[in-house]
Coordinates of C-alpha atoms and ligand atoms in Angstrom, one line a residue:
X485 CA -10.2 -14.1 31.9
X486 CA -8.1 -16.2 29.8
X487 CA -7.3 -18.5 32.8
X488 CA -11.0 -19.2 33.1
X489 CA -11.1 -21.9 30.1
X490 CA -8.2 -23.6 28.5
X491 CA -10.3 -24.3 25.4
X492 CA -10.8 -20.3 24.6
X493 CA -7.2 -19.8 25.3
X494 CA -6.2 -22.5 22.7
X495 CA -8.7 -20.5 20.8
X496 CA -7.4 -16.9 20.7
X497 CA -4.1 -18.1 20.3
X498 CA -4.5 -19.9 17.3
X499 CA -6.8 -16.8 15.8
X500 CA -3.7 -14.9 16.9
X501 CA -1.4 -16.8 15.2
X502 CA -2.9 -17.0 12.2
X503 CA -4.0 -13.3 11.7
X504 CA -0.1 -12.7 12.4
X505 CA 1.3 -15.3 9.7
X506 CA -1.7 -13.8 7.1
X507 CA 0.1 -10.4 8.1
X508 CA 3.4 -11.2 7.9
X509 CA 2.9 -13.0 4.0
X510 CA 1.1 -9.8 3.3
X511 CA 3.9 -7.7 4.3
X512 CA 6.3 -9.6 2.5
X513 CA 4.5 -9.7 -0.8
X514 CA 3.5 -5.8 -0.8
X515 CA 7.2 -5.4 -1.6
X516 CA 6.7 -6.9 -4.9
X517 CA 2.7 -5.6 -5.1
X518 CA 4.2 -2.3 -7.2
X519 CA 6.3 -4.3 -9.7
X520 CA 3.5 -7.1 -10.4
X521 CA 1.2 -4.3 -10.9
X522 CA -1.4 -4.9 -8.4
X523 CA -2.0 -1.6 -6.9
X524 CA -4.7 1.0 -8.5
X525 CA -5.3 4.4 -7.8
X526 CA -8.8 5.3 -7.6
X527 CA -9.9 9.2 -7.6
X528 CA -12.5 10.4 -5.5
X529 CA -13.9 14.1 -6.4
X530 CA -13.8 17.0 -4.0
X531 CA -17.1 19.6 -4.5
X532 CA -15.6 23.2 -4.3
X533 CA -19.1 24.1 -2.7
X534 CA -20.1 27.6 -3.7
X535 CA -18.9 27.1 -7.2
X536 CA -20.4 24.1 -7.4
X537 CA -17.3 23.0 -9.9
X538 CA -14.7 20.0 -9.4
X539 CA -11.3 20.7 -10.2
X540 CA -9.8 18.4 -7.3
X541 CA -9.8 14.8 -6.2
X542 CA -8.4 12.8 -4.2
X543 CA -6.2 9.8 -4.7
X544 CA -6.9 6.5 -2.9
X545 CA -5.1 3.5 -3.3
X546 CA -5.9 0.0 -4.0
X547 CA -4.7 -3.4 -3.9
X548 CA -5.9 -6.3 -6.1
X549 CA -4.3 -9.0 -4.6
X550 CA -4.6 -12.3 -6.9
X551 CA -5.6 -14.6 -4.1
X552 CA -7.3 -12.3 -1.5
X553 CA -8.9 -9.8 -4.1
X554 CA -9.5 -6.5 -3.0
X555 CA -7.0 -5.7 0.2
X556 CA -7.9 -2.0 1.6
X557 CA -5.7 0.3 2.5
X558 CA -7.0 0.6 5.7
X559 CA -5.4 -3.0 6.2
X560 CA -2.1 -2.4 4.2
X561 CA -1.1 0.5 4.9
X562 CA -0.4 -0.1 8.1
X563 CA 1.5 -3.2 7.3
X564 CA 3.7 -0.8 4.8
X565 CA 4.2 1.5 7.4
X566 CA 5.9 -1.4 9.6
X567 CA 7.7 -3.2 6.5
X568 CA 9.2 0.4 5.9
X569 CA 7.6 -0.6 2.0
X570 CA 5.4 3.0 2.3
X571 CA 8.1 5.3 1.0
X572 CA 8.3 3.2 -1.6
X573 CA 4.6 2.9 -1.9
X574 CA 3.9 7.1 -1.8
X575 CA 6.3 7.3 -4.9
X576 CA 4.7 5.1 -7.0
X577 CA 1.5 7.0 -6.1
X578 CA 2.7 10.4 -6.4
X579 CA 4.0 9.4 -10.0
X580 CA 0.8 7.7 -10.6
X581 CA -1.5 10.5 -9.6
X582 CA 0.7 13.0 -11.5
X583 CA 0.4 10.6 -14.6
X584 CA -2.8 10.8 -14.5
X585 CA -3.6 14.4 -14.0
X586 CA -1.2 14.7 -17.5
X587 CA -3.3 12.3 -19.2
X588 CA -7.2 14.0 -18.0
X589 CA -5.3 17.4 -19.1
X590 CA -4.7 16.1 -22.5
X591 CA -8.1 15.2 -22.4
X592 CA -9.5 18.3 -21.4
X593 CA -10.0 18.3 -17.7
X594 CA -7.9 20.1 -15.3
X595 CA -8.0 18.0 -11.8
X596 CA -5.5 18.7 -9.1
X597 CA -4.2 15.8 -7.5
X598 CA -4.4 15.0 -3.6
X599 CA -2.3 12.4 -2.2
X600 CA -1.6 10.9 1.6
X601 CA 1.6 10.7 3.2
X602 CA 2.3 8.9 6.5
X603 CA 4.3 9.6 9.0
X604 CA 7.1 8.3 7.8
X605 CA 7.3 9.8 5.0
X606 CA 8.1 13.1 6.6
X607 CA 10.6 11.7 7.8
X608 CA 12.1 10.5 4.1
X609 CA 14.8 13.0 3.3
X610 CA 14.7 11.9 -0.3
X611 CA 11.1 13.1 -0.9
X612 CA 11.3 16.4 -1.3
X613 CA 14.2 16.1 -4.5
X614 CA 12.5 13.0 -5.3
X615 CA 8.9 15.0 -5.9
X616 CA 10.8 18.1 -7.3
X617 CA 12.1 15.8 -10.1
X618 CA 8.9 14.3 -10.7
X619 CA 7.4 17.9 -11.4
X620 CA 9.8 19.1 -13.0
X621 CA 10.1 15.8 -15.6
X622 CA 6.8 16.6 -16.1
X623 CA 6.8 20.1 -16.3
X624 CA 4.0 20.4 -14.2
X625 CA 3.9 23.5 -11.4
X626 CA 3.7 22.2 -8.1
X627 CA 0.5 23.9 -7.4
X628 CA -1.1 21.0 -9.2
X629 CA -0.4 18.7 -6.0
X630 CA -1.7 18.5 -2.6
X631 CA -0.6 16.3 0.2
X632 CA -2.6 15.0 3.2
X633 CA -0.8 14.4 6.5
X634 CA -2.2 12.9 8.9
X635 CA -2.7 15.1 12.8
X636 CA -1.7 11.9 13.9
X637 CA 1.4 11.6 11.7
X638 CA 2.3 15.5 11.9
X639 CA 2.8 14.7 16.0
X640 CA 4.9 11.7 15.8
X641 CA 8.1 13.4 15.3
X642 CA 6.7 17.2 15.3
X643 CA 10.7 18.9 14.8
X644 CA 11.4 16.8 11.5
X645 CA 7.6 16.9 10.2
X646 CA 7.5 20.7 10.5
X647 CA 10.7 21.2 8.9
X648 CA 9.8 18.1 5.8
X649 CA 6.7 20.4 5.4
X650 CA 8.7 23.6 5.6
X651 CA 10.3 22.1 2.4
X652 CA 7.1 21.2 1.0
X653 CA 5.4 24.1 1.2
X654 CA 8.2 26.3 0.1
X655 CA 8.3 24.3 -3.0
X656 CA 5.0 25.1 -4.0
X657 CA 3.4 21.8 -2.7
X658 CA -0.1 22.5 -0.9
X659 CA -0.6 21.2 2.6
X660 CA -3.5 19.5 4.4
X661 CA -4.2 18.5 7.5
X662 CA -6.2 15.2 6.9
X663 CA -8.5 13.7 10.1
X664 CA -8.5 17.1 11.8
X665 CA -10.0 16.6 15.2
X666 CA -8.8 12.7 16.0
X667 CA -5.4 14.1 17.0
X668 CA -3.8 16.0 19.7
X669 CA -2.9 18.5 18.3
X670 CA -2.4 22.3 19.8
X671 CA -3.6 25.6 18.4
X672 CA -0.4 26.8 18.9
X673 CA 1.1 23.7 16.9
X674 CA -1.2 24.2 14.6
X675 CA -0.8 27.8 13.9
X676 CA 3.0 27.4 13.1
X677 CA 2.2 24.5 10.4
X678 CA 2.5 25.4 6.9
X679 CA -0.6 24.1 6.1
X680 CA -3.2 25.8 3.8
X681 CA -6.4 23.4 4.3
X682 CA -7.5 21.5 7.2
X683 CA -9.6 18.7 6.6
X684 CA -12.4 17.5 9.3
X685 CA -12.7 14.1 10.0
X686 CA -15.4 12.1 8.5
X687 CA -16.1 10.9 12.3
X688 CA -17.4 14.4 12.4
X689 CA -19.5 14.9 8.9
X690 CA -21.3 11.5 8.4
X691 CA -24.4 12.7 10.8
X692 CA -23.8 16.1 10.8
X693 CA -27.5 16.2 9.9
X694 CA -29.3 14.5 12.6
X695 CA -26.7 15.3 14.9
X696 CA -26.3 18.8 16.7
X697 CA -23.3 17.8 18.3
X698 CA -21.3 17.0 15.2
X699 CA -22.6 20.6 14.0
X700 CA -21.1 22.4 17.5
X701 CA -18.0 20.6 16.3
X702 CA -17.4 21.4 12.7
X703 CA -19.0 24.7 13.5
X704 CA -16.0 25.4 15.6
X705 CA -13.5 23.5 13.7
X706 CA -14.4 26.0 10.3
X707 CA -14.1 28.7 13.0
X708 CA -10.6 28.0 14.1
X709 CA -9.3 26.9 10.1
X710 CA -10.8 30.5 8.9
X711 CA -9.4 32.7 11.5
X712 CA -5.8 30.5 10.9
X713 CA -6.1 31.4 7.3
X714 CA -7.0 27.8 6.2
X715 CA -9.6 26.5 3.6
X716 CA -11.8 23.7 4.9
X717 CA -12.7 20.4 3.6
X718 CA -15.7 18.1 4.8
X719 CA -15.1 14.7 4.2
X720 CA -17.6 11.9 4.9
X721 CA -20.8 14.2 3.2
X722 CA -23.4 11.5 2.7
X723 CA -26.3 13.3 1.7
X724 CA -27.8 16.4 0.8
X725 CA -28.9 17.5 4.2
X726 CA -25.0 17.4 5.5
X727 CA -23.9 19.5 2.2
X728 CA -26.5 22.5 3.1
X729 CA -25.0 22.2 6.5
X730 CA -21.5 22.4 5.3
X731 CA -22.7 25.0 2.8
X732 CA -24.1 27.8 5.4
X733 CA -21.0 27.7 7.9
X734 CA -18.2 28.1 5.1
X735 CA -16.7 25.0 4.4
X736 CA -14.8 25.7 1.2
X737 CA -14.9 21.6 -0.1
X738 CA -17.4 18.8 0.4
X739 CA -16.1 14.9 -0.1
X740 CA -17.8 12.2 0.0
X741 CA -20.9 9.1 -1.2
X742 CA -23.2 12.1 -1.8
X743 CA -20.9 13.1 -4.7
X744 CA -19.2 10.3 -5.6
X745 CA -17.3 7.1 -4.0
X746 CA -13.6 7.3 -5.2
X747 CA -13.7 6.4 -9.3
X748 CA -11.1 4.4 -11.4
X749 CA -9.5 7.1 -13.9
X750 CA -12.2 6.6 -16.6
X751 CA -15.5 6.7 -14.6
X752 CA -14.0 10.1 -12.9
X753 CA -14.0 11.3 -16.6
X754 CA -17.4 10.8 -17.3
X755 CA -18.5 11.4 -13.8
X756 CA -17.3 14.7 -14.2
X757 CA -18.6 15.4 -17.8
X758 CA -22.3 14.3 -16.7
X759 CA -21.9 16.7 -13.4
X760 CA -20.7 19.5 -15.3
X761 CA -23.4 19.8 -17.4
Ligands
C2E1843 P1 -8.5 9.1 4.4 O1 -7.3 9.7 3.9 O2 -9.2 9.7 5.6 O3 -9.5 8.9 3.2 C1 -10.9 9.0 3.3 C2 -11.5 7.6 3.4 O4 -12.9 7.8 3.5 C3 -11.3 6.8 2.1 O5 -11.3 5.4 2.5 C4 -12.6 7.0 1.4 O6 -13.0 6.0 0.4 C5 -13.6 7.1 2.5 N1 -14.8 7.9 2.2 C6 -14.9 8.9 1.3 N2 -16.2 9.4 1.3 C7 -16.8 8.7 2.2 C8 -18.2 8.8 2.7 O7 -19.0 9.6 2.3 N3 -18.5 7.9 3.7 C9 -17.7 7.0 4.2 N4 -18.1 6.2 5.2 N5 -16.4 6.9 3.8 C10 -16.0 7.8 2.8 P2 -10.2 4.4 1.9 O8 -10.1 4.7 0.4 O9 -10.6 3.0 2.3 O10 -8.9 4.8 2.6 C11 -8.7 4.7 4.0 C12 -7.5 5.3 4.5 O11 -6.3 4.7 3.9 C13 -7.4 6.8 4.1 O12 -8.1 7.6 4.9 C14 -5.9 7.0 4.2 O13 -5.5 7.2 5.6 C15 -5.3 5.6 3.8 N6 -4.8 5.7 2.4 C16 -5.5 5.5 1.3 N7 -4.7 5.6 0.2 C17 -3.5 6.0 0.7 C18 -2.2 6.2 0.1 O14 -2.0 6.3 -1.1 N8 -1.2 6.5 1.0 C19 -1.3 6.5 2.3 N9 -0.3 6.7 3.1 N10 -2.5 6.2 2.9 C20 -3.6 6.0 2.1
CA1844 CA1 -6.8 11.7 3.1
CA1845 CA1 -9.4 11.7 6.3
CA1846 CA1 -8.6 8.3 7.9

């Protein structure tokens, strides 16, 4: 089509060329985002449903860029996966997110901490020592820590990523599977994971309640996570309705607007003290 008109080729090129070069200066200057102190960690609660108590979040990151304000991570990540920067990234957020679960238990409040790992990660043969030091520095249990892997990520390179979470998991460290059901991923694969939670997509839980197919679907995914053994988290609950849903057919944790959007340290505090009571 492009051959049709010189003008839109011109066009799309130049679009092109500068989305690229606004890429490539973003890549380059999330090496030096950690030092200049312009990521933020931002904590969004997960709902233990029949207890109705929050003792887990999860932790999101953010970058306040100074010229382009608030980048998400759904933009830089990426980019840090490419650069190779995200190993770097995941320890500064793993120390973060363990900082801060120290500093809420001095105050009081018990939160476990969830954090994402990519791909490559899993691949990192540093992380494991590098995350037993930070525990142990600490002298937090590893119990206290949760990672979220991707289905996605967990099939890239399947032989190092089982035995990475091998590692994990025999350290203490508790496994999810994050976006469950936008992968390929096998029952068989699935069953020799040592995972302990399986987390359904939001794609799946945002109109769970005007849509019956969405309920067919997490129906089955709770299904499959129970009789593996696995806890199940909804993410993506936006409203009441979706939470009753979630609430009859077992899911263990509900995430989401309808509880809260992810918090900056401080407003989790007090979100927390006005839900509890
Ligand atoms: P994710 O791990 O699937 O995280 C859930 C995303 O859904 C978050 O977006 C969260 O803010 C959003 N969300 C939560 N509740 C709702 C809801 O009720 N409705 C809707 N529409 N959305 C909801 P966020 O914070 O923009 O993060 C996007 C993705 O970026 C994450 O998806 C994760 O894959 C990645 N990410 C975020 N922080 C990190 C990190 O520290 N490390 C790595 N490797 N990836 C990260
Ligand atoms: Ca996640
Ligand atoms: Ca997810
Ligand atoms: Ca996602």
């Amino acid at each position: 089509h492009a051959k049709r008109s010189h003008h839109k080729v011109v066009f799309y090129r130049e679009e092109l060329n500068q989305h690229s070069v606004q890429r490539l200066s973003l890549m380059t200057e999330l090496r030096g985002a950690i030092e200049r102190d312009e990521l933020q960690l931002l904590y969004q609660p997960k709902l233990n449903i029949s207890e109705g108590v929050v003792s887990k979040a999860e932790c999101l990151v953010r970058w306040y860029h100074p010229e382009h304000g608030l980048v998400g991570p759904d933009e830089f990540i990426p980019l840090a996966e490419q650069s190779g920067a995200i190993r770097e990234l995941t320890k500064w957020v793993i120390l973060t997110a363990l900082d801060q679960h120290l500093r809420w238990r001095s105050d009081g409040i018990d939160v476990q901490v969830a954090v994402n790992i990519s791909a490559l990660d899993l691949v990192d043969n540093e992380l494991p020592a590098f995350v037993s030091e930070a525990l142990s520095k600490r002298r937090l249990s590893p119990s206290v820590l949760t990672f979220e892997v991707t289905e996605s990520a967990l099939m890239a390179e399947p032989e190092q990523a089982m035995s990475a979470l091998s590692l994990l998991s025999y350290m203490g460290i508790a496994l999810s599977i994050d976006d469950f059901g936008t992968g390929y991923s096998s029952m068989s694969q699935l069953k020799q994971m040592p995972v302990s939670e399986l987390k359904i997509d939001k794609s799946f839980v945002l109109n769970l309640a005007s849509d019956q197919q969405d309920c067919i679907l997490v129906k089955a995914c709770v299904e499959l996570a129970h009789n593996l053994g696995l806890s199940v988290v909804a993410e993506g609950v936006e409203d009441e309705a979706s939470l009753q849903i979630l609430k009859r057919y077992g899911v263990e944790y509900a995430q989401g607007y309808w509880m809260s959007r992810p918090l900056k340290p401080a407003d989790f505090s007090a979100w927390l003290e006005e839900f509890s009571h």
